[in-house]
């Protein structure tokens, strides 16, 4: 499966072709909208834009005022115990111009089936680059339609202005749940009579917490929105990052919030970087710098990473000190790069050393900024890079854009260790922030390819282990807060063992299910039992046999139609396919997948080719300075505030500190 | 669904009719067995039995020595750095007599289908009521067949002998995973723009940990074995409690290990009790005192609870100070009570006040020991006790054994608060230990009745909230370690929202799946939105609407065939049924369940009527003395050692402390 195949799976997974709940505008149940909305939290001194909208539905159940939105709405802000002021007065900014537009939506699936959209006319204003410096409670009140009001209660949190940690390394296992961690441990670590003889590195972290991952306007999140919550302290809508989603058509005019690396750059001038086994333009890495309602505006988001926000005055985060990942199609000049430009050249001009393979990655110096783009699209997964290596030849993912395969690929560990060396050198006493993502835990769970997902989870854990050892070696372990967490889950679990030989030998689907052994018949993991003649050379902490006769019975609560034989898939998995005579939104089991298995019909709309994200809280593992603040249960946005507190990023005074990026000057910090 | 219906679901769930992995004897891969086996841990001074077996397989792949087991095996124990001694010498006990028996097993499913068992002859000895007082590492070596050896490395942990907590309350949400906690929060607590306006009580605990739940000889556990691990510090085999499972036929001769309440009684003479919404003879409550390979020996286990172990010399735990739960059929005289006796009478004779309904529960004094048995079988669940109350009439569960329904039922909260008052009074300065179980989280997940499971999870959380408030009121909060955890999981998660109206309106199964909304179309929880005319009177922290048009799309990775319409089931759920013309082990979707839904074929053997346990680590929430020791990731047995440490239960000297139960004297402490 080449680049297009991978992207197809992921794209379908996050852009639902069918839908159940429709909303006029998330975070705006009234006809008046304040964005940031009610219940928003802020870091003292954090920049944000304030969008106000007044809606006049033309038709549908909410039809109002003949579709004429109130253009004379007013808005005030009041600090608790203080007096109300207009926004312009309070923030000492000019009154913005009124904007007008319209949009449409469907009230429910019946309306959609009937092609009966509801149309809404909008009057709006946006105040840009505001900040509140004094901690406390604030109320923003929007008045419209001669007596209607929408209020937003905001909290500007009191937080530390002094650093407790010099460095922060945030590992994100995309889509990684506690259930998956448990399964990966069973694959990679041997136990005797119920006692593990070795453990995952994350098992050995002293502090565990749980974070709630839901969106602002839906109880399920995607990776853009959840990454943005982790990086900004503000929840948003599916597919958005660094902004609250307004109802205008423009993907790049939505009200922004400042991110952790923007704050870190202008506050302490620290070094920062991102490493991922996804395209570097993918949601989790790019949300550090991206401000857009659409995670799919890949090219523009890459430009924002290098050049910061350019359409409005905003913090210049200086460009990453390190970016290592995939996604070459946003770099070599082509229709997927921003304005068709050559971003390898743009980064080189900005002083970056460029690396396109593992060999040159390892040869990079530590003093220059570095861009390493090792393939098109997302990385081939750990299992294909290390066990089924013949699959690498089938990818057409050369980082220069040819149809050749990228064969000299680093792993997450090599990228992360090199990134630490560069950030440590460049950050010096100012420290650094690194986000390192195991991306395909999620992407392979979407594909129902459990072994590939868990292989990448073990790779992430192996990277965490190597990172801790490396931090010890360079004398930075005591100074570094290390976090391992996820952005959301998938409803995965292991429920038994399978005699794959027996399953394959049965004639019909119902008999095949007898091969599933539960409770005491689940047996012991055979993935850690050496087999003569089988060696992958992948060392400890990984399975010694990926294809035992007695395998794991595992699955997801949300599935397309699929077939299971519970064996490792020697080729990347594709569970459904278009069927001649049926619509391309009417998918059935792919006849080539797990042919000796039994069919399980899905629980998702038949247009879905992949599994989907789930609700579950995900774990946070913490060690280092401030580790004690990460126990218990909290929202994903709280991780931003805990990290900001540990990094002393709050500015509870009226003066932004001097430093790069505090004005509009560009490319500072090169 | 009456008593038999409920029990049928549960029984089938834990006694697999089909099987995948078979083992000659768990924890004994060699032909020589040492039980406790390699990698066992012990509390200093904890009593245990030592079973040795030598196997001679008569036929099959392991056939050996013409089926003649070595009767002249020898066994030694060596403390690290010390000299080897015979067991009799080291422990100063008499040499036991040799035992002999045979058993049979199947090597795999092909052998089972061919009715080709493997027969094994056994020679064995068992040394009873041993204890090691000195912390350290020990090696037990079994020698047999002229040169073969089986070794067991044991660790006697160094632990505190002083109390840090006066009281311990251990809440067990049976089968409760982080995923379920997340879903229950969404049902019972309102959020605005992604910020919860209230939280679960367990969300507010300061410390979170994860525990690994697997069995000693299988990566999936049941509730007997996992409860036993929590209470004894020793893992065991599915269906066993308080023992390691040997290969003899007798359910009550297996090698025992001492439990937390046995230790607590003989060490500090504290009060102890158990509360459950299951039958009190069910695995989780009865494993505090039970020593049997079979959790299904309900009557005998009740006798052990009152009278302690009677077939061998063992600790007398004095009988519970409080037992509140269901399971009346083990109390009124009938074929399900031990030897047909009247255990209400037996408890009354032993000085217990007896309560059979909520009214008399609330009238109980606090100074006498109390037995409260409120119904036959397990409790009707919270949803039936509080919302669909008309269902209570359909149960034939009168605690006196008639076919009348038990209608005056307490909830977990009333039972737990009353138990605390009694234990607090009776324990006095000596403190107390209470286990309180929300049992039907598990039982209803087995039944795929997600709403009933989550209702009981919310009841558990409400009980924890009330407990903390009550401990404050009686001045014991500072003295009490409160833990909330689970014994294992089910592979449950929520993956979207459902427009149930649209689903119901579609004609065919594939179209119905369009009603499932994912990501942004999952929408917001409608369970917290008030509906005119709908009020259950269940107060805050519970849903205000259990049957919204937009419901949760949820499911399990392990299922029998079933049909889903994603609406609350107004009657308790039964997903499959026997079908005329098919074997009773060949189950199909019950035509009466969710008739407007779509069918999902299962992943389990077609003989299974219910979902099954899963692998996932489960959360531990801790507050109070020693809370800081519960962070991070550890095994379920470690919870026993952490609690024992906090209670100062280690006896690292050669003299068991004086106190009740230290000898063979019976019924002490009454």
mmCIF file of N, CA and C in Angstrom, chain A residues 234-329:
data_model
loop_
_atom_site.group_PDB
_atom_site.id
_atom_site.type_symbol
_atom_site.label_atom_id
_atom_site.label_comp_id
_atom_site.label_asym_id
_atom_site.label_seq_id
_atom_site.Cartn_x
_atom_site.Cartn_y
_atom_site.Cartn_z
ATOM 1 N N UNK A 234 -7.012 25.466 25.269
ATOM 2 C CA UNK A 234 -8.353 25.764 24.756
ATOM 3 C C UNK A 234 -8.839 24.584 23.921
ATOM 4 N N UNK A 235 -10.024 24.082 24.246
ATOM 5 C CA UNK A 235 -10.618 23.038 23.416
ATOM 6 C C UNK A 235 -11.197 23.658 22.158
ATOM 7 N N UNK A 236 -11.346 22.864 21.123
ATOM 8 C CA UNK A 236 -11.940 23.366 19.890
ATOM 9 C C UNK A 236 -12.777 22.269 19.240
ATOM 10 N N UNK A 237 -12.962 22.435 17.942
ATOM 11 C CA UNK A 237 -13.873 21.587 17.173
ATOM 12 C C UNK A 237 -13.043 20.606 16.342
ATOM 13 N N UNK A 238 -13.635 19.468 16.008
ATOM 14 C CA UNK A 238 -12.940 18.479 15.174
ATOM 15 C C UNK A 238 -12.332 19.149 13.945
ATOM 16 N N UNK A 239 -11.114 18.808 13.654
ATOM 17 C CA UNK A 239 -10.321 19.272 12.500
ATOM 18 C C UNK A 239 -9.688 20.646 12.684
ATOM 19 N N UNK A 240 -9.972 21.327 13.806
ATOM 20 C CA UNK A 240 -9.418 22.668 14.021
ATOM 21 C C UNK A 240 -8.203 22.624 14.939
ATOM 22 N N UNK A 241 -7.338 23.615 14.820
ATOM 23 C CA UNK A 241 -6.187 23.742 15.721
ATOM 24 C C UNK A 241 -5.826 25.211 15.882
ATOM 25 N N UNK A 242 -5.529 25.618 17.109
ATOM 26 C CA UNK A 242 -5.062 26.976 17.374
ATOM 27 C C UNK A 242 -6.111 28.043 17.140
ATOM 28 N N UNK A 243 -7.358 27.634 16.961
ATOM 29 C CA UNK A 243 -8.468 28.572 16.750
ATOM 30 C C UNK A 243 -9.740 27.992 17.355
ATOM 31 N N UNK A 244 -10.679 28.895 17.663
ATOM 32 C CA UNK A 244 -12.074 28.494 17.812
ATOM 33 C C UNK A 244 -12.706 28.593 16.429
ATOM 34 N N UNK A 245 -13.644 27.722 16.130
ATOM 35 C CA UNK A 245 -14.215 27.663 14.787
ATOM 36 C C UNK A 245 -15.399 28.624 14.674
ATOM 37 N N UNK A 246 -15.273 29.593 13.746
ATOM 38 C CA UNK A 246 -16.416 30.467 13.472
ATOM 39 C C UNK A 246 -17.177 29.933 12.267
ATOM 40 N N UNK A 247 -18.217 30.657 11.846
ATOM 41 C CA UNK A 247 -19.083 30.134 10.784
ATOM 42 C C UNK A 247 -18.744 30.689 9.398
ATOM 43 N N UNK A 248 -17.694 31.498 9.300
ATOM 44 C CA UNK A 248 -17.326 32.048 7.988
ATOM 45 C C UNK A 248 -16.642 30.982 7.146
ATOM 46 N N UNK A 249 -16.571 31.222 5.861
ATOM 47 C CA UNK A 249 -16.032 30.210 4.944
ATOM 48 C C UNK A 249 -14.510 30.114 4.990
ATOM 49 N N UNK A 250 -13.861 31.193 5.362
ATOM 50 C CA UNK A 250 -12.395 31.248 5.323
ATOM 51 C C UNK A 250 -11.800 30.314 6.379
ATOM 52 N N UNK A 251 -10.881 29.424 5.963
ATOM 53 C CA UNK A 251 -10.238 28.504 6.910
ATOM 54 C C UNK A 251 -9.208 29.192 7.802
ATOM 55 N N UNK A 252 -8.857 30.443 7.470
ATOM 56 C CA UNK A 252 -7.733 31.077 8.178
ATOM 57 C C UNK A 252 -8.092 32.413 8.820
ATOM 58 N N UNK A 253 -9.394 32.636 9.061
ATOM 59 C CA UNK A 253 -9.781 33.880 9.738
ATOM 60 C C UNK A 253 -10.394 33.647 11.106
ATOM 61 N N UNK A 254 -10.382 32.412 11.562
ATOM 62 C CA UNK A 254 -11.059 32.069 12.826
ATOM 63 C C UNK A 254 -10.262 32.623 14.013
ATOM 64 N N UNK A 255 -10.923 32.852 15.138
ATOM 65 C CA UNK A 255 -10.242 33.465 16.286
ATOM 66 C C UNK A 255 -9.177 32.543 16.876
ATOM 67 N N UNK A 256 -7.976 33.063 16.938
ATOM 68 C CA UNK A 256 -6.804 32.269 17.319
ATOM 69 C C UNK A 256 -6.551 32.287 18.834
ATOM 70 N N UNK A 257 -5.792 31.296 19.286
ATOM 71 C CA UNK A 257 -5.240 31.279 20.646
ATOM 72 C C UNK A 257 -3.764 30.932 20.533
ATOM 73 N N UNK A 258 -2.979 31.485 21.439
ATOM 74 C CA UNK A 258 -1.525 31.319 21.354
ATOM 75 C C UNK A 258 -1.112 29.939 21.868
ATOM 76 N N UNK A 259 -0.115 29.338 21.225
ATOM 77 C CA UNK A 259 0.302 27.973 21.582
ATOM 78 C C UNK A 259 1.510 27.985 22.511
ATOM 79 N N UNK A 260 1.791 26.826 23.053
ATOM 80 C CA UNK A 260 2.898 26.656 24.013
ATOM 81 C C UNK A 260 4.236 27.075 23.408
ATOM 82 N N UNK A 261 4.462 26.767 22.135
ATOM 83 C CA UNK A 261 5.786 27.124 21.590
ATOM 84 C C UNK A 261 5.835 28.610 21.248
ATOM 85 N N UNK A 262 4.718 29.188 20.873
ATOM 86 C CA UNK A 262 4.685 30.637 20.669
ATOM 87 C C UNK A 262 4.967 31.361 21.982
ATOM 88 N N UNK A 263 4.318 30.895 23.047
ATOM 89 C CA UNK A 263 4.542 31.492 24.368
ATOM 90 C C UNK A 263 5.975 31.274 24.843
ATOM 91 N N UNK A 264 6.455 30.073 24.647
ATOM 92 C CA UNK A 264 7.793 29.735 25.137
ATOM 93 C C UNK A 264 8.859 30.565 24.415
ATOM 94 N N UNK A 265 8.639 30.762 23.103
ATOM 95 C CA UNK A 265 9.625 31.524 22.331
ATOM 96 C C UNK A 265 9.651 32.971 22.784
ATOM 97 N N UNK A 266 8.471 33.564 22.926
ATOM 98 C CA UNK A 266 8.508 34.995 23.249
ATOM 99 C C UNK A 266 8.776 35.247 24.731
ATOM 100 N N UNK A 267 8.563 34.241 25.583
ATOM 101 C CA UNK A 267 8.813 34.432 27.010
ATOM 102 C C UNK A 267 10.261 34.124 27.376
ATOM 103 N N UNK A 268 10.749 32.995 26.962
ATOM 104 C CA UNK A 268 12.090 32.555 27.390
ATOM 105 C C UNK A 268 13.064 32.352 26.231
ATOM 106 N N UNK A 269 12.612 32.514 24.999
ATOM 107 C CA UNK A 269 13.489 32.306 23.844
ATOM 108 C C UNK A 269 14.117 30.905 23.856
ATOM 109 N N UNK A 270 13.337 29.934 24.316
ATOM 110 C CA UNK A 270 13.847 28.560 24.357
ATOM 111 C C UNK A 270 13.856 27.951 22.956
ATOM 112 N N UNK A 271 14.557 26.857 22.815
ATOM 113 C CA UNK A 271 14.497 26.091 21.559
ATOM 114 C C UNK A 271 13.275 25.178 21.602
ATOM 115 N N UNK A 272 12.742 24.852 20.425
ATOM 116 C CA UNK A 272 11.621 23.912 20.404
ATOM 117 C C UNK A 272 11.655 23.082 19.127
ATOM 118 N N UNK A 273 11.037 21.906 19.208
ATOM 119 C CA UNK A 273 11.022 21.033 18.042
ATOM 120 C C UNK A 273 9.893 20.028 18.095
ATOM 121 N N UNK A 274 9.703 19.382 16.957
ATOM 122 C CA UNK A 274 8.687 18.338 16.860
ATOM 123 C C UNK A 274 9.237 17.178 16.035
ATOM 124 N N UNK A 275 8.894 15.984 16.480
ATOM 125 C CA UNK A 275 9.314 14.759 15.805
ATOM 126 C C UNK A 275 8.065 13.886 15.681
ATOM 127 N N UNK A 276 7.879 13.292 14.527
ATOM 128 C CA UNK A 276 6.713 12.430 14.365
ATOM 129 C C UNK A 276 6.965 11.368 13.317
ATOM 130 N N UNK A 277 6.314 10.227 13.481
ATOM 131 C CA UNK A 277 6.313 9.215 12.422
ATOM 132 C C UNK A 277 5.175 9.466 11.431
ATOM 133 N N UNK A 278 4.417 10.540 11.637
ATOM 134 C CA UNK A 278 3.453 10.995 10.635
ATOM 135 C C UNK A 278 4.133 12.032 9.743
ATOM 136 N N UNK A 279 3.407 12.469 8.722
ATOM 137 C CA UNK A 279 3.782 13.687 8.013
ATOM 138 C C UNK A 279 3.913 14.796 9.044
ATOM 139 N N UNK A 280 4.916 15.624 8.917
ATOM 140 C CA UNK A 280 5.096 16.702 9.890
ATOM 141 C C UNK A 280 3.938 17.707 9.777
ATOM 142 N N UNK A 281 3.234 17.690 8.661
ATOM 143 C CA UNK A 281 2.045 18.522 8.485
ATOM 144 C C UNK A 281 0.803 17.897 9.098
ATOM 145 N N UNK A 282 0.949 16.721 9.663
ATOM 146 C CA UNK A 282 -0.219 16.050 10.264
ATOM 147 C C UNK A 282 -0.591 16.750 11.571
ATOM 148 N N UNK A 283 -1.800 16.516 12.004
ATOM 149 C CA UNK A 283 -2.383 17.327 13.084
ATOM 150 C C UNK A 283 -1.508 17.442 14.324
ATOM 151 N N UNK A 284 -1.012 16.328 14.832
ATOM 152 C CA UNK A 284 -0.349 16.371 16.138
ATOM 153 C C UNK A 284 0.919 17.215 16.115
ATOM 154 N N UNK A 285 1.829 17.039 15.145
ATOM 155 C CA UNK A 285 2.985 17.935 15.143
ATOM 156 C C UNK A 285 2.651 19.366 14.709
ATOM 157 N N UNK A 286 1.753 19.524 13.751
ATOM 158 C CA UNK A 286 1.564 20.867 13.180
ATOM 159 C C UNK A 286 0.707 21.759 14.066
ATOM 160 N N UNK A 287 -0.027 21.176 14.999
ATOM 161 C CA UNK A 287 -0.844 22.009 15.895
ATOM 162 C C UNK A 287 0.007 22.833 16.855
ATOM 163 N N UNK A 288 1.293 22.538 16.950
ATOM 164 C CA UNK A 288 2.162 23.395 17.769
ATOM 165 C C UNK A 288 2.212 24.811 17.222
ATOM 166 N N UNK A 289 2.037 24.937 15.908
ATOM 167 C CA UNK A 289 2.187 26.253 15.267
ATOM 168 C C UNK A 289 0.995 26.620 14.394
ATOM 169 N N UNK A 290 0.100 25.674 14.139
ATOM 170 C CA UNK A 290 -0.973 25.915 13.181
ATOM 171 C C UNK A 290 -2.144 26.673 13.784
ATOM 172 N N UNK A 291 -2.716 27.545 12.986
ATOM 173 C CA UNK A 291 -3.934 28.249 13.371
ATOM 174 C C UNK A 291 -4.884 28.176 12.194
ATOM 175 N N UNK A 292 -5.726 27.160 12.190
ATOM 176 C CA UNK A 292 -6.657 26.990 11.084
ATOM 177 C C UNK A 292 -7.809 26.117 11.530
ATOM 178 N N UNK A 293 -8.953 26.371 10.904
ATOM 179 C CA UNK A 293 -10.060 25.480 11.159
ATOM 180 C C UNK A 293 -9.883 24.132 10.482
ATOM 181 N N UNK A 294 -9.017 24.063 9.452
ATOM 182 C CA UNK A 294 -8.881 22.820 8.694
ATOM 183 C C UNK A 294 -7.494 22.220 8.802
ATOM 184 N N UNK A 295 -7.428 21.068 9.420
ATOM 185 C CA UNK A 295 -6.153 20.337 9.495
ATOM 186 C C UNK A 295 -5.681 19.875 8.122
ATOM 187 N N UNK A 296 -6.593 19.926 7.138
ATOM 188 C CA UNK A 296 -6.227 19.430 5.806
ATOM 189 C C UNK A 296 -5.545 20.473 4.941
ATOM 190 N N UNK A 297 -5.406 21.712 5.442
ATOM 191 C CA UNK A 297 -4.693 22.755 4.695
ATOM 192 C C UNK A 297 -3.192 22.567 4.907
ATOM 193 N N UNK A 298 -2.714 21.357 4.535
ATOM 194 C CA UNK A 298 -1.361 20.935 4.900
ATOM 195 C C UNK A 298 -0.282 21.938 4.497
ATOM 196 N N UNK A 299 -0.361 22.389 3.225
ATOM 197 C CA UNK A 299 0.687 23.275 2.717
ATOM 198 C C UNK A 299 0.749 24.568 3.503
ATOM 199 N N UNK A 300 -0.394 25.192 3.727
ATOM 200 C CA UNK A 300 -0.435 26.442 4.477
ATOM 201 C C UNK A 300 0.092 26.252 5.893
ATOM 202 N N UNK A 301 -0.231 25.102 6.467
ATOM 203 C CA UNK A 301 0.197 24.854 7.848
ATOM 204 C C UNK A 301 1.711 24.705 7.946
ATOM 205 N N UNK A 302 2.313 24.126 6.896
ATOM 206 C CA UNK A 302 3.781 24.050 6.858
ATOM 207 C C UNK A 302 4.359 25.466 6.782
ATOM 208 N N UNK A 303 3.755 26.303 5.969
ATOM 209 C CA UNK A 303 4.236 27.688 5.894
ATOM 210 C C UNK A 303 4.110 28.392 7.245
ATOM 211 N N UNK A 304 3.000 28.154 7.937
ATOM 212 C CA UNK A 304 2.855 28.734 9.283
ATOM 213 C C UNK A 304 3.934 28.214 10.235
ATOM 214 N N UNK A 305 4.313 26.947 10.070
ATOM 215 C CA UNK A 305 5.368 26.404 10.926
ATOM 216 C C UNK A 305 6.682 27.135 10.745
ATOM 217 N N UNK A 306 7.012 27.411 9.502
ATOM 218 C CA UNK A 306 8.277 28.108 9.221
ATOM 219 C C UNK A 306 8.171 29.604 9.501
ATOM 220 N N UNK A 307 7.087 30.223 8.997
ATOM 221 C CA UNK A 307 7.014 31.686 8.982
ATOM 222 C C UNK A 307 6.052 32.279 10.009
ATOM 223 N N UNK A 308 5.436 31.437 10.820
ATOM 224 C CA UNK A 308 4.396 31.843 11.779
ATOM 225 C C UNK A 308 3.205 32.424 11.013
ATOM 226 N N UNK A 309 2.219 32.908 11.755
ATOM 227 C CA UNK A 309 1.017 33.490 11.148
ATOM 228 C C UNK A 309 1.417 34.753 10.386
ATOM 229 N N UNK A 310 1.017 34.827 9.119
ATOM 230 C CA UNK A 310 1.425 35.982 8.313
ATOM 231 C C UNK A 310 0.248 36.849 7.888
ATOM 232 N N UNK A 311 -0.966 36.350 7.985
ATOM 233 C CA UNK A 311 -2.111 37.177 7.553
ATOM 234 C C UNK A 311 -2.584 38.150 8.635
ATOM 235 N N UNK A 312 -2.135 37.974 9.849
ATOM 236 C CA UNK A 312 -2.454 38.897 10.941
ATOM 237 C C UNK A 312 -1.206 39.065 11.798
ATOM 238 N N UNK A 313 -1.141 40.155 12.553
ATOM 239 C CA UNK A 313 -0.068 40.326 13.526
ATOM 240 C C UNK A 313 -0.223 39.260 14.604
ATOM 241 N N UNK A 314 0.821 38.568 14.911
ATOM 242 C CA UNK A 314 0.742 37.453 15.864
ATOM 243 C C UNK A 314 2.138 37.120 16.350
ATOM 244 N N UNK A 315 2.247 36.270 17.334
ATOM 245 C CA UNK A 315 3.564 35.858 17.821
ATOM 246 C C UNK A 315 4.347 35.148 16.716
ATOM 247 N N UNK A 316 5.600 35.506 16.603
ATOM 248 C CA UNK A 316 6.493 34.743 15.730
ATOM 249 C C UNK A 316 7.238 33.723 16.582
ATOM 250 N N UNK A 317 6.929 32.452 16.349
ATOM 251 C CA UNK A 317 7.583 31.416 17.165
ATOM 252 C C UNK A 317 8.978 31.080 16.660
ATOM 253 N N UNK A 318 9.419 31.747 15.598
ATOM 254 C CA UNK A 318 10.812 31.636 15.176
ATOM 255 C C UNK A 318 11.108 30.478 14.250
ATOM 256 N N UNK A 319 10.118 29.626 14.010
ATOM 257 C CA UNK A 319 10.375 28.408 13.219
ATOM 258 C C UNK A 319 10.954 27.340 14.128
ATOM 259 N N UNK A 320 10.693 26.094 13.842
ATOM 260 C CA UNK A 320 11.188 25.021 14.711
ATOM 261 C C UNK A 320 12.709 24.941 14.685
ATOM 262 N N UNK A 321 13.295 24.651 15.824
ATOM 263 C CA UNK A 321 14.725 24.336 15.821
ATOM 264 C C UNK A 321 14.951 22.953 15.220
ATOM 265 N N UNK A 322 13.974 22.087 15.397
ATOM 266 C CA UNK A 322 14.034 20.748 14.792
ATOM 267 C C UNK A 322 12.647 20.346 14.326
ATOM 268 N N UNK A 323 12.556 19.874 13.126
ATOM 269 C CA UNK A 323 11.364 19.187 12.620
ATOM 270 C C UNK A 323 11.821 17.905 11.952
ATOM 271 N N UNK A 324 11.453 16.755 12.486
ATOM 272 C CA UNK A 324 11.778 15.469 11.867
ATOM 273 C C UNK A 324 10.484 14.685 11.672
ATOM 274 N N UNK A 325 10.236 14.264 10.451
ATOM 275 C CA UNK A 325 9.035 13.472 10.203
ATOM 276 C C UNK A 325 8.886 13.117 8.744
ATOM 277 N N UNK A 326 7.659 12.782 8.372
ATOM 278 C CA UNK A 326 7.333 12.495 6.981
ATOM 279 C C UNK A 326 6.629 13.679 6.346
ATOM 280 N N UNK A 327 5.907 13.389 5.258
ATOM 281 C CA UNK A 327 5.117 14.436 4.611
ATOM 282 C C UNK A 327 5.894 15.249 3.584
ATOM 283 N N UNK A 328 6.792 14.599 2.846
ATOM 284 C CA UNK A 328 7.620 15.306 1.862
ATOM 285 C C UNK A 328 6.786 16.031 0.818
ATOM 286 N N UNK A 329 5.559 15.573 0.583
ATOM 287 C CA UNK A 329 4.744 16.203 -0.467
ATOM 288 C C UNK A 329 4.384 17.641 -0.144
#
